[in-house]
mmCIF file of C-alpha atoms and ligand atoms in Angstrom:
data_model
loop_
_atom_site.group_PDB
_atom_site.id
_atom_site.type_symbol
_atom_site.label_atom_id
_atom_site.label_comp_id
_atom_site.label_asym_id
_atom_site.label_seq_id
_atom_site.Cartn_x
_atom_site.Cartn_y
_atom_site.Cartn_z
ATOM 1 C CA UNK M 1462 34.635 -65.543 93.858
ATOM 2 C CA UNK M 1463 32.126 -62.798 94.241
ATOM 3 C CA UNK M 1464 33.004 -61.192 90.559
ATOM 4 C CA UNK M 1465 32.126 -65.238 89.969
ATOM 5 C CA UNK M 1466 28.948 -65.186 91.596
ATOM 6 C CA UNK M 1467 27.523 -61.941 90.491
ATOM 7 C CA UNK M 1468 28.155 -63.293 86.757
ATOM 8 C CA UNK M 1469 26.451 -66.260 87.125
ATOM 9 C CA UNK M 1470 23.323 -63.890 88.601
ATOM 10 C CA UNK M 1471 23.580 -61.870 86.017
ATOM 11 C CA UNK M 1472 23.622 -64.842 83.179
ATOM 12 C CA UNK M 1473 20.821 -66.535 85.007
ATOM 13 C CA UNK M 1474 18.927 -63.197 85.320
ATOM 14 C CA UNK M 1475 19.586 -62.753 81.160
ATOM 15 C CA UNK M 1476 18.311 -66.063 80.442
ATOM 16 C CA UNK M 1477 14.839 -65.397 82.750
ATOM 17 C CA UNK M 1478 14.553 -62.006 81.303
ATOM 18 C CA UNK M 1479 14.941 -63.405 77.541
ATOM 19 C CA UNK M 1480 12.217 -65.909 78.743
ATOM 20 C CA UNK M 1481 9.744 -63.560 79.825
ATOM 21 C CA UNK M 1482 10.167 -61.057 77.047
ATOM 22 C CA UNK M 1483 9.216 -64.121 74.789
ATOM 23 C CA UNK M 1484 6.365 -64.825 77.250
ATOM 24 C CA UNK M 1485 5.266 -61.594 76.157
ATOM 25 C CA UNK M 1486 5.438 -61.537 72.618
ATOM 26 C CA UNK M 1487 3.617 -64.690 72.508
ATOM 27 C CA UNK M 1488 0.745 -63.045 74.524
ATOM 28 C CA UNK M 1489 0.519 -60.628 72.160
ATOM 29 C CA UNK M 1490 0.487 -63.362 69.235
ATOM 30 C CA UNK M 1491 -1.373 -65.857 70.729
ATOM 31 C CA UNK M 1492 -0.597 -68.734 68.474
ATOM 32 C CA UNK M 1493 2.891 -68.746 68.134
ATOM 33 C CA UNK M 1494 4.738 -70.690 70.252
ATOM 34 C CA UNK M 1495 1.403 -72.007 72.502
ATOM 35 C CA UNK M 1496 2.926 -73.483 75.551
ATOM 36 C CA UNK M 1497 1.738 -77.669 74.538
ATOM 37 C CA UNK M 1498 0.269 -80.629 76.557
ATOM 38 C CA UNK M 1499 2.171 -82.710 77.905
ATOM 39 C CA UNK M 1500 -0.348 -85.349 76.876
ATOM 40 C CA UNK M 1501 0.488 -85.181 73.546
ATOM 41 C CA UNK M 1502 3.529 -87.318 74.230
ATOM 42 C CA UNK M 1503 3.635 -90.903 74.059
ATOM 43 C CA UNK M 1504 3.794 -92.258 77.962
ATOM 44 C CA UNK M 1505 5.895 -95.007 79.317
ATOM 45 C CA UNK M 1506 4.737 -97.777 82.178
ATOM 46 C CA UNK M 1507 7.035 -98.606 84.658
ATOM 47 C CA UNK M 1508 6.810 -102.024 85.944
ATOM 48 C CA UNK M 1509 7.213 -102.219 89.800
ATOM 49 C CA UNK M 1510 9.142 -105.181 89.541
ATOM 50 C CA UNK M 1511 11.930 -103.873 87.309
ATOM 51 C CA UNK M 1512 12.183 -100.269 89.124
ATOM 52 C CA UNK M 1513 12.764 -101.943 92.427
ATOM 53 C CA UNK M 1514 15.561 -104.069 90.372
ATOM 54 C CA UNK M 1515 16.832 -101.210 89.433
ATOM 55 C CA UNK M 1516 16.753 -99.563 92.816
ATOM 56 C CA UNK M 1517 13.995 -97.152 92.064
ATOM 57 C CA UNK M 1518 12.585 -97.008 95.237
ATOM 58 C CA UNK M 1519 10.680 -93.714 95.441
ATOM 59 C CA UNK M 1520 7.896 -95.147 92.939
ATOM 60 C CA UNK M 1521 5.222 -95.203 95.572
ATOM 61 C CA UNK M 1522 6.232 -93.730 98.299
ATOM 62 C CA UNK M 1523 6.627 -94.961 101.791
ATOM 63 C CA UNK M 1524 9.529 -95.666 104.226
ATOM 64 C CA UNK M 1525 11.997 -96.529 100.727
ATOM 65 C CA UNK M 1526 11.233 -93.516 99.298
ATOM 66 C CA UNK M 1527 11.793 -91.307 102.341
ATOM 67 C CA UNK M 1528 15.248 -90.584 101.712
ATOM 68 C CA UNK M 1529 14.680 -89.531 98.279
ATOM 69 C CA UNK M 1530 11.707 -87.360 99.393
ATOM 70 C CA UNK M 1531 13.550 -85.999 101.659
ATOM 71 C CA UNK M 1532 16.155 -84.552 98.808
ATOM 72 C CA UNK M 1533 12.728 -83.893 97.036
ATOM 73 C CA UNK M 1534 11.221 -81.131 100.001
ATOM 74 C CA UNK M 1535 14.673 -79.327 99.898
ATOM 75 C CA UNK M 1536 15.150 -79.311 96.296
ATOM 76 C CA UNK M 1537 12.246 -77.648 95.874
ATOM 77 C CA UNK M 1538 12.273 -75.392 98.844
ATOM 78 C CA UNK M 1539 15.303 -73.984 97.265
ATOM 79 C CA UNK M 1540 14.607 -74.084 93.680
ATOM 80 C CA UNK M 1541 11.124 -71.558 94.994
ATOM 81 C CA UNK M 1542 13.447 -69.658 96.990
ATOM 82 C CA UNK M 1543 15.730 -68.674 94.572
ATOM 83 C CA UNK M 1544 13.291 -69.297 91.538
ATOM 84 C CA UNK M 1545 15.715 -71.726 90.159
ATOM 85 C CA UNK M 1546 14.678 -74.863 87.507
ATOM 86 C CA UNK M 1547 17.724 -76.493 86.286
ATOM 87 C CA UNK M 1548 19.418 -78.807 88.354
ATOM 88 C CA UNK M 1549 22.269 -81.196 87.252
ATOM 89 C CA UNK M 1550 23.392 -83.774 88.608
ATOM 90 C CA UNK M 1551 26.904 -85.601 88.374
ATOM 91 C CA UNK M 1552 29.816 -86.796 90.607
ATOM 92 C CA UNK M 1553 33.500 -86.846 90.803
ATOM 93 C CA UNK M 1554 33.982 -90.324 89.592
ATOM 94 C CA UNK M 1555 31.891 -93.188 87.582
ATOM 95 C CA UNK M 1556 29.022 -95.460 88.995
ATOM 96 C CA UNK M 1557 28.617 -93.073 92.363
ATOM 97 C CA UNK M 1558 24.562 -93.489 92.062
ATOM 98 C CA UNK M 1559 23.848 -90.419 89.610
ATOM 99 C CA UNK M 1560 21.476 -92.213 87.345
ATOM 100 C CA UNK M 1561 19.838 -93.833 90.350
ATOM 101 C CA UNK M 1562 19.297 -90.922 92.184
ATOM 102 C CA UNK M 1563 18.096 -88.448 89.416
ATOM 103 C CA UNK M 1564 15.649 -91.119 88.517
ATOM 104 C CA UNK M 1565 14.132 -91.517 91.903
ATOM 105 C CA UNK M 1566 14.527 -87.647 92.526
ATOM 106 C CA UNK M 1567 12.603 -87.267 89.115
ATOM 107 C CA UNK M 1568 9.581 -89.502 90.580
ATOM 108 C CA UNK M 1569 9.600 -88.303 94.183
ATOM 109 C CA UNK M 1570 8.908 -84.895 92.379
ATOM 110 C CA UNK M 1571 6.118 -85.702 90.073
ATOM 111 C CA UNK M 1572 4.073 -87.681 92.906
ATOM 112 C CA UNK M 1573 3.657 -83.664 93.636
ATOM 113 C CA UNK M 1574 0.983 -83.663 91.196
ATOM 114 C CA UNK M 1575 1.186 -79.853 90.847
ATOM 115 C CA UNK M 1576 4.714 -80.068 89.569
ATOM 116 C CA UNK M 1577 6.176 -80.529 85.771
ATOM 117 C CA UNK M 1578 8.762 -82.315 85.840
ATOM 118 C CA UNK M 1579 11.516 -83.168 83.393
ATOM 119 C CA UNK M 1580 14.663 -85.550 83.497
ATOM 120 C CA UNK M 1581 16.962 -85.573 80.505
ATOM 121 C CA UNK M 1582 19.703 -87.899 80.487
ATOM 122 C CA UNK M 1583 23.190 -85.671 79.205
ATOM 123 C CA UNK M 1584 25.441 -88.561 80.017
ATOM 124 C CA UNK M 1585 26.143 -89.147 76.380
ATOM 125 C CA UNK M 1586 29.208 -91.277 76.809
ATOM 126 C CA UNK M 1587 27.462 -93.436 78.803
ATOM 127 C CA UNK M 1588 23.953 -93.424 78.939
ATOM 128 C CA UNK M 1589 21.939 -95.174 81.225
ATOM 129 C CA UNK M 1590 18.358 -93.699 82.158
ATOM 130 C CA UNK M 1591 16.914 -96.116 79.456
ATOM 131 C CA UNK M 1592 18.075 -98.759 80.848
ATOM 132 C CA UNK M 1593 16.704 -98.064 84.224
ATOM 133 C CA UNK M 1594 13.403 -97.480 82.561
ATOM 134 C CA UNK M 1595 13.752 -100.855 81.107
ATOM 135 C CA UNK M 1596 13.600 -98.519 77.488
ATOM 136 C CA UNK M 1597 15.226 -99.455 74.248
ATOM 137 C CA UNK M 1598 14.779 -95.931 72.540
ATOM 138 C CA UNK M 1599 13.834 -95.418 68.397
ATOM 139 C CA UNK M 1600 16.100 -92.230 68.239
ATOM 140 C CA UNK M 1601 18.196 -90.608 71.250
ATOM 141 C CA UNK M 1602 18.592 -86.798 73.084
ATOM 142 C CA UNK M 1603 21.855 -86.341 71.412
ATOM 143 C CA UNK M 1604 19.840 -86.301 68.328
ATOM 144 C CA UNK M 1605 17.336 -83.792 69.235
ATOM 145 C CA UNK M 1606 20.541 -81.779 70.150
ATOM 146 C CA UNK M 1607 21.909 -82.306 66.929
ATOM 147 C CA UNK M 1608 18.542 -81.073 65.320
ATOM 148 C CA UNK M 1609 18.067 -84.568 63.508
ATOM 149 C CA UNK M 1610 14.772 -85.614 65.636
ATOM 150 C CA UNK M 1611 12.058 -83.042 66.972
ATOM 151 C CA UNK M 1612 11.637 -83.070 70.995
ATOM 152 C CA UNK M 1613 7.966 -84.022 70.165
ATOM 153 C CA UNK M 1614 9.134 -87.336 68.680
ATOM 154 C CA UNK M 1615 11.773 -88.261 71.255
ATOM 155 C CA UNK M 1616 10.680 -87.698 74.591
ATOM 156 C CA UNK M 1617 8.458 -89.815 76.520
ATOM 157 C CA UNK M 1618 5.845 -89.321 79.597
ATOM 158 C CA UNK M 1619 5.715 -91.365 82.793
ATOM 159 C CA UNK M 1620 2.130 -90.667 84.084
ATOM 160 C CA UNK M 1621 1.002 -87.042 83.519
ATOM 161 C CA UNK M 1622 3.734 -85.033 85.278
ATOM 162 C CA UNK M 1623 7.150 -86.579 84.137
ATOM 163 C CA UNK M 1624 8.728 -86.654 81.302
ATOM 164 C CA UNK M 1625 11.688 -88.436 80.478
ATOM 165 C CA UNK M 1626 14.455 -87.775 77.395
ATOM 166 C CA UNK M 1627 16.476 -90.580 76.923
ATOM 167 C CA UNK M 1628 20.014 -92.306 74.821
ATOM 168 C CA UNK M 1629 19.551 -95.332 73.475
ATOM 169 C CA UNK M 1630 23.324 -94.783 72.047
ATOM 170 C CA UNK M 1631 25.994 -93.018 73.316
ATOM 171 C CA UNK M 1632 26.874 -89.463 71.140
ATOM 172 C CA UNK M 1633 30.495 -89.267 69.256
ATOM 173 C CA UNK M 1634 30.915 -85.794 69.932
ATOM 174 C CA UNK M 1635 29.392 -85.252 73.413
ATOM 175 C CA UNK M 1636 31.661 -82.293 74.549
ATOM 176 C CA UNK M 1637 30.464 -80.299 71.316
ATOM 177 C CA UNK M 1638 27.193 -80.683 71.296
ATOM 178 C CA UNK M 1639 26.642 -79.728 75.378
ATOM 179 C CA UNK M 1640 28.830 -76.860 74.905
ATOM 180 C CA UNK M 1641 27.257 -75.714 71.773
ATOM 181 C CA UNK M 1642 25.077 -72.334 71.486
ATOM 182 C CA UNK M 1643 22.089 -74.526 70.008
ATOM 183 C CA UNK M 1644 22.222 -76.674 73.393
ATOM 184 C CA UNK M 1645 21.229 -73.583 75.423
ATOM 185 C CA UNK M 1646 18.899 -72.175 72.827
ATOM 186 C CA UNK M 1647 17.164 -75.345 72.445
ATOM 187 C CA UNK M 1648 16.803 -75.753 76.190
ATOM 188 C CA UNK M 1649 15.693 -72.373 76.368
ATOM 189 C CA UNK M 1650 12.834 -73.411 73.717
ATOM 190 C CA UNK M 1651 12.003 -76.217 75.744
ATOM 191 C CA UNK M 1652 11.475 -74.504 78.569
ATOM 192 C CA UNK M 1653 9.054 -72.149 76.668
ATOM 193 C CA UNK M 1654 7.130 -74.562 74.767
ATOM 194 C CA UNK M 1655 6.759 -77.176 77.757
ATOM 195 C CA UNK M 1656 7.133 -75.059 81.267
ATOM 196 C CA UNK M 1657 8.376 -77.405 83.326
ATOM 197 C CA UNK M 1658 9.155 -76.817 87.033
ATOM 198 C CA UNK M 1659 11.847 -78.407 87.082
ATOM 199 C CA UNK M 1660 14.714 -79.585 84.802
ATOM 200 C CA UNK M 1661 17.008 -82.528 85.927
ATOM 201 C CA UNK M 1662 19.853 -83.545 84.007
ATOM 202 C CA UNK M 1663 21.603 -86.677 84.453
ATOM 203 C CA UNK M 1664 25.451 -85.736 84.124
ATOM 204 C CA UNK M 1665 28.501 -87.940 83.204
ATOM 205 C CA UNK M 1666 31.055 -87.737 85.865
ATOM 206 C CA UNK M 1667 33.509 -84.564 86.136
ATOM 207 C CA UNK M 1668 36.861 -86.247 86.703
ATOM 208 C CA UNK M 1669 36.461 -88.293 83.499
ATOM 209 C CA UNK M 1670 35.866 -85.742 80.499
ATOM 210 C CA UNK M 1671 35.425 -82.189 80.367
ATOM 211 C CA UNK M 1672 31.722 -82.373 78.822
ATOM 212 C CA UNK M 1673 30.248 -81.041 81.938
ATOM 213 C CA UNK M 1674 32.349 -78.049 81.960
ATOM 214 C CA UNK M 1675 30.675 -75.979 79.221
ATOM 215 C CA UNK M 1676 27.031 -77.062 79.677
ATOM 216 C CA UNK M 1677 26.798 -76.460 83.302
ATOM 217 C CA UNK M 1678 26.456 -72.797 82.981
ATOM 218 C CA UNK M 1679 22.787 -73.456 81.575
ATOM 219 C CA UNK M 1680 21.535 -74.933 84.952
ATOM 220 C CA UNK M 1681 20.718 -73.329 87.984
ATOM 221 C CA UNK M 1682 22.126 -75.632 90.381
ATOM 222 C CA UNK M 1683 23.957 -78.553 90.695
ATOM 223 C CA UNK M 1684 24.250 -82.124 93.043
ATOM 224 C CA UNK M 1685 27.620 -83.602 93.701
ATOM 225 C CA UNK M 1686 26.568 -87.494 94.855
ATOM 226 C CA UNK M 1687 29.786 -89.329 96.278
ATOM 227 C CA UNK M 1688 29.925 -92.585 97.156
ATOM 228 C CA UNK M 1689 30.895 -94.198 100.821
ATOM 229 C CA UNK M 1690 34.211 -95.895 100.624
ATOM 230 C CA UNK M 1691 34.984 -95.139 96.824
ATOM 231 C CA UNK M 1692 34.914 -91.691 96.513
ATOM 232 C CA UNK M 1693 38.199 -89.464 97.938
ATOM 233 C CA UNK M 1694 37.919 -86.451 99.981
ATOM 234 C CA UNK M 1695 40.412 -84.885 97.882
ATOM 235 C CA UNK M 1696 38.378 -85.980 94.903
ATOM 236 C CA UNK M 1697 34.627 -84.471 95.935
ATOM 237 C CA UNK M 1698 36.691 -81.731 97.287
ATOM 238 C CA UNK M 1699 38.418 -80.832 94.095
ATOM 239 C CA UNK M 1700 34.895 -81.079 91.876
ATOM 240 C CA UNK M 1701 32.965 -79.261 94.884
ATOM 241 C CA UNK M 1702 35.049 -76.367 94.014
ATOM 242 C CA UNK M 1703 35.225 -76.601 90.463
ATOM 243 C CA UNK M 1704 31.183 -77.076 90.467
ATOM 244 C CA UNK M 1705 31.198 -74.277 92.452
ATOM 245 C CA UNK M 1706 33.249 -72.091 89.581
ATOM 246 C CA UNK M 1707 30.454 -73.003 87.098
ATOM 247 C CA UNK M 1708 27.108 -72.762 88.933
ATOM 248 C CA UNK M 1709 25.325 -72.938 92.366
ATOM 249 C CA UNK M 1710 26.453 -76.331 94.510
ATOM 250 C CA UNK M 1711 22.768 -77.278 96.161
ATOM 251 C CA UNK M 1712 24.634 -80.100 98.123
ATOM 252 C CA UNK M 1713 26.707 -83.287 97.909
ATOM 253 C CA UNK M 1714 25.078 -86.128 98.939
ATOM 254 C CA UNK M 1715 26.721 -89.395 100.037
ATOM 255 C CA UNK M 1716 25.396 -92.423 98.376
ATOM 256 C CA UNK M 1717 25.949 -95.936 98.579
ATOM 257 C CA UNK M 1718 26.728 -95.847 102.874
ATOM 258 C CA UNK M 1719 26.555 -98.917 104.392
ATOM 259 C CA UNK M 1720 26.597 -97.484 107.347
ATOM 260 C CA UNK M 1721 23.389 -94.972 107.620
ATOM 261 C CA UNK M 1722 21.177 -94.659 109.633
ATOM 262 C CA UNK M 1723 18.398 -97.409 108.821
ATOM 263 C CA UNK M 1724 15.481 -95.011 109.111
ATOM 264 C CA UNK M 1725 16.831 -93.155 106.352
ATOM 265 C CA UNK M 1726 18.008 -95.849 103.932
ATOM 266 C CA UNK M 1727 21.279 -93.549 103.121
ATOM 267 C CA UNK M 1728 23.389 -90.894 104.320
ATOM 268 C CA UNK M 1729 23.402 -87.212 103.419
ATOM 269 C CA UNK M 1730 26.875 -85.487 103.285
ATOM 270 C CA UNK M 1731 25.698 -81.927 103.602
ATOM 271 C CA UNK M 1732 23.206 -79.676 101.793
ATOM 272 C CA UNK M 1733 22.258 -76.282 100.845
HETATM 273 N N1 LIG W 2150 22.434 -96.451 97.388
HETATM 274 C C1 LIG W 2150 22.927 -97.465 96.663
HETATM 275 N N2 LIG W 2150 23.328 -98.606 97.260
HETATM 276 C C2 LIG W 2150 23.830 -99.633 96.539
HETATM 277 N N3 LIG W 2150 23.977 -99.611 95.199
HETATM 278 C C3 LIG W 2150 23.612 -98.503 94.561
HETATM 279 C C4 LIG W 2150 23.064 -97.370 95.231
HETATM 280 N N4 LIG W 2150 22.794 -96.410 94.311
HETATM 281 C C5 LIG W 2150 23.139 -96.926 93.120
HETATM 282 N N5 LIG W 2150 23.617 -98.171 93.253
HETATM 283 C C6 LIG W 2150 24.104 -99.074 92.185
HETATM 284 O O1 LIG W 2150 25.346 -98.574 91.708
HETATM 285 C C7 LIG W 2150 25.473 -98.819 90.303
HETATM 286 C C8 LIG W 2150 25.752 -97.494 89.600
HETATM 287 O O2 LIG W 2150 24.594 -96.668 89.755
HETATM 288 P P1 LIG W 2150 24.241 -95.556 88.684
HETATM 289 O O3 LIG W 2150 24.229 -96.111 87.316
HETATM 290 O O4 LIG W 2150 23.039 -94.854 89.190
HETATM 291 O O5 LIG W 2150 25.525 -94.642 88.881
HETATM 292 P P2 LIG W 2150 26.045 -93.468 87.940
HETATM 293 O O6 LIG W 2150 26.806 -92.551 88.829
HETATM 294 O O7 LIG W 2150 24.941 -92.910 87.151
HETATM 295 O O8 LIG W 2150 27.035 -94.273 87.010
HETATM 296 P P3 LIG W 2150 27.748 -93.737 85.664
HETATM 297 O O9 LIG W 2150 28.909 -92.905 86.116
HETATM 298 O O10 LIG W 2150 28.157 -94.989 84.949
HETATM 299 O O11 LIG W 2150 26.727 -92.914 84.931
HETATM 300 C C9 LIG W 2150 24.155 -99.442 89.864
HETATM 301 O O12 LIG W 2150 24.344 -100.841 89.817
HETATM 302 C C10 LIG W 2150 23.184 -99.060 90.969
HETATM 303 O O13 LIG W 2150 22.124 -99.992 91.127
HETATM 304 MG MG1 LIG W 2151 24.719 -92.600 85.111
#
C-alpha cells in the first residue's frame, strides 16, 4: 500500500514537474502556447427554472446550496493543501447522484469568483451533464478526445468562471479512448493552455465497466457518492478500496438520504 502510494506521488509529482518545465519554456517564448481567455468561449445560460428541475440547487446559494458548499470549502481546503486539481467523481453503481452532484459542486465552486473551474463529463456510455444543462451539443468530449473537434470549438462557459465539456452522444469505444496516452496528454494541454483550478470529471459508475480503471490515474483525487438504501456496504466497500488502488479517496458521500438532517438537505458518509 505504501509502495502504492509513493507511486502515485511520484506520477503526480512527474506530471506537475512536466507542467512547470513547459511553464518555463513558454516564458522564455512568449507566444507559444499563451495561457487563453476563457472569454473566448461561447457561454451557456442556465434557466433557474430547469436547474431546480434538475435538482441543481447550489445556483444561488442559500440554505439549498449549503450542503453542496459545504463539499465545496473542503474540496478546496484539500485540493490547496495538497496542491491537487483533478478530482473525479463516480460511484459503485448507476443513478447514485454523480451527475447531480458534480454539477452543483461545479457551481458552488465558481460562485468563488477567484476560482477556474472546469467540469468535463467522462461518462461516455451514458452521458448526462447536457441534459442537466438543458444542452443539445453540435459535437461531443469524446470527440475532442478522439482529436476530431478542437477544445476551443466544443466546450462551453457558464458565466465567467465555469466551463463545461459536454456528450451529446455516448462514445463506442469509451474504455480506449480514457485509457489512451493522448487522454492524459491532452488533459495535460488543457491544463496549460486554460489553468484551471480545478478539474471535475463526471465518471460512469465502477461496478459497471472498467473505463474508470485506466483514466483515474490522471486525477488527483477522487469522490465515491453512494446512495441511502440502494447502495451495499459490501459494494462502496469493495470500490472504496479499489479507488483507493488508483488514486487519493477525498471521501464518500451519501446521497439520496431520506433521512438527514433537514438543515443540511443530505447526509455525508465520511470525508477526507
Ligand atoms: N439527493 C437526491 N435526492 C433525490 N434524488 C436525487 C438526488 N440526487 C440525484 N437525484 C436524482 O437521481 C437520478 C440520478 O441522478 P444522476 O443522473 O445525477 O446520477 P448518476 O449517478 O450520475 O447516474 P448515472 O450512473 O446514470 O450517470 C436523477 O433523477 C436525479 O435527479
Ligand atoms: Mg451521471
Amino acid at each position: 500500500m505504501e509502495k502504492l502510494e509513493a507511486a502515485l506521488a511520484k506520477a503526480r509529482e512527474q506530471r506537475k514537474s512536466a507542467l512547470a518545465n513547459e511553464e518555463a519554456v513558454r516564458e522564455r517564448v512568449p507566444h507559444q502556447g499563451k495561457p487563453l481567455g476563457w472569454s473566448v468561449l461561447p457561454e451557456i445560460k442556465l434557466s433557474q427554472g430547469s436547474m431546480t428541475r434538475h435538482r441543481i440547487t447550489a445556483l444561488l446559494g442559500g440554505k439549498d446550496a449549503t450542503p453542496y458548499d459545504m463539499l465545496r470549502s473542503r474540496t478546496i481546503r484539500l485540493l490547496r493543501e495538497k496542491g491537487w486539481s483533478r478530482l473525479a467523481i463516480t460511484s459503485p453503481g448507476a443513478a447514485c447522484g454523480k451527475s447531480t452532484i458534480a454539477l452543483n459542486l461545479a457551481v458552488s465552486l465558481a460562485r468563488q469568483r477567484d476560482l477556474k473551474v472546469m467540469l468535463i463529463d467522462l461518462d461516455l456510455r451514458r452521458p448526462s451533464l447536457h441534459k442537466l444543462l438543458d444542452q443539445n451539443p453540435p459535437n461531443s468530449f469524446h470527440e475532442v478526445l478522439a482529436g476530431k473537434v478542437s477544445f476551443e470549438e466544443h466546450a462551453r462557459r457558464i458565466g465567467d468562471n465555469l466551463v463545461v465539456a459536454m456528450n451529446g452522444t455516448a462514445s463506442r469505444n469509451p474504455a480506449e479512448l480514457l485509457q489512451s496516452a493522448s487522454t492524459r496528454e491532452f488533459l495535460d494541454e488543457i491544463e496549460r493552455r486554460w489553468q484551471p483550478d480545478v478539474m471535475l470529471f463526471d465518471m460512469s459508475p465502477m461496478l459497471a465497466s472498467d473505463d474508470n480503471v485506466g483514466f483515474l490515474g490522471n486525477v488527483d483525487c477522487a469522490l465515491l457518492i453512494a446512495a441511502a438504501e440502494s447502495t451495499t456496504l459490501a459494494n462502496i466497500d469493495i470500490c472504496e478500496k479499489e479507488l483507493a488502488q488508483l488514486t487519493n479517496v477525498l471521501g464518500v458521500v451519501l446521497n439520496k438520504c431520506r433521512y438527514a438532517d433537514d438543515s443540511v438537505g443530505y447526509g455525508y458518509g465520511h470525508y477526507g
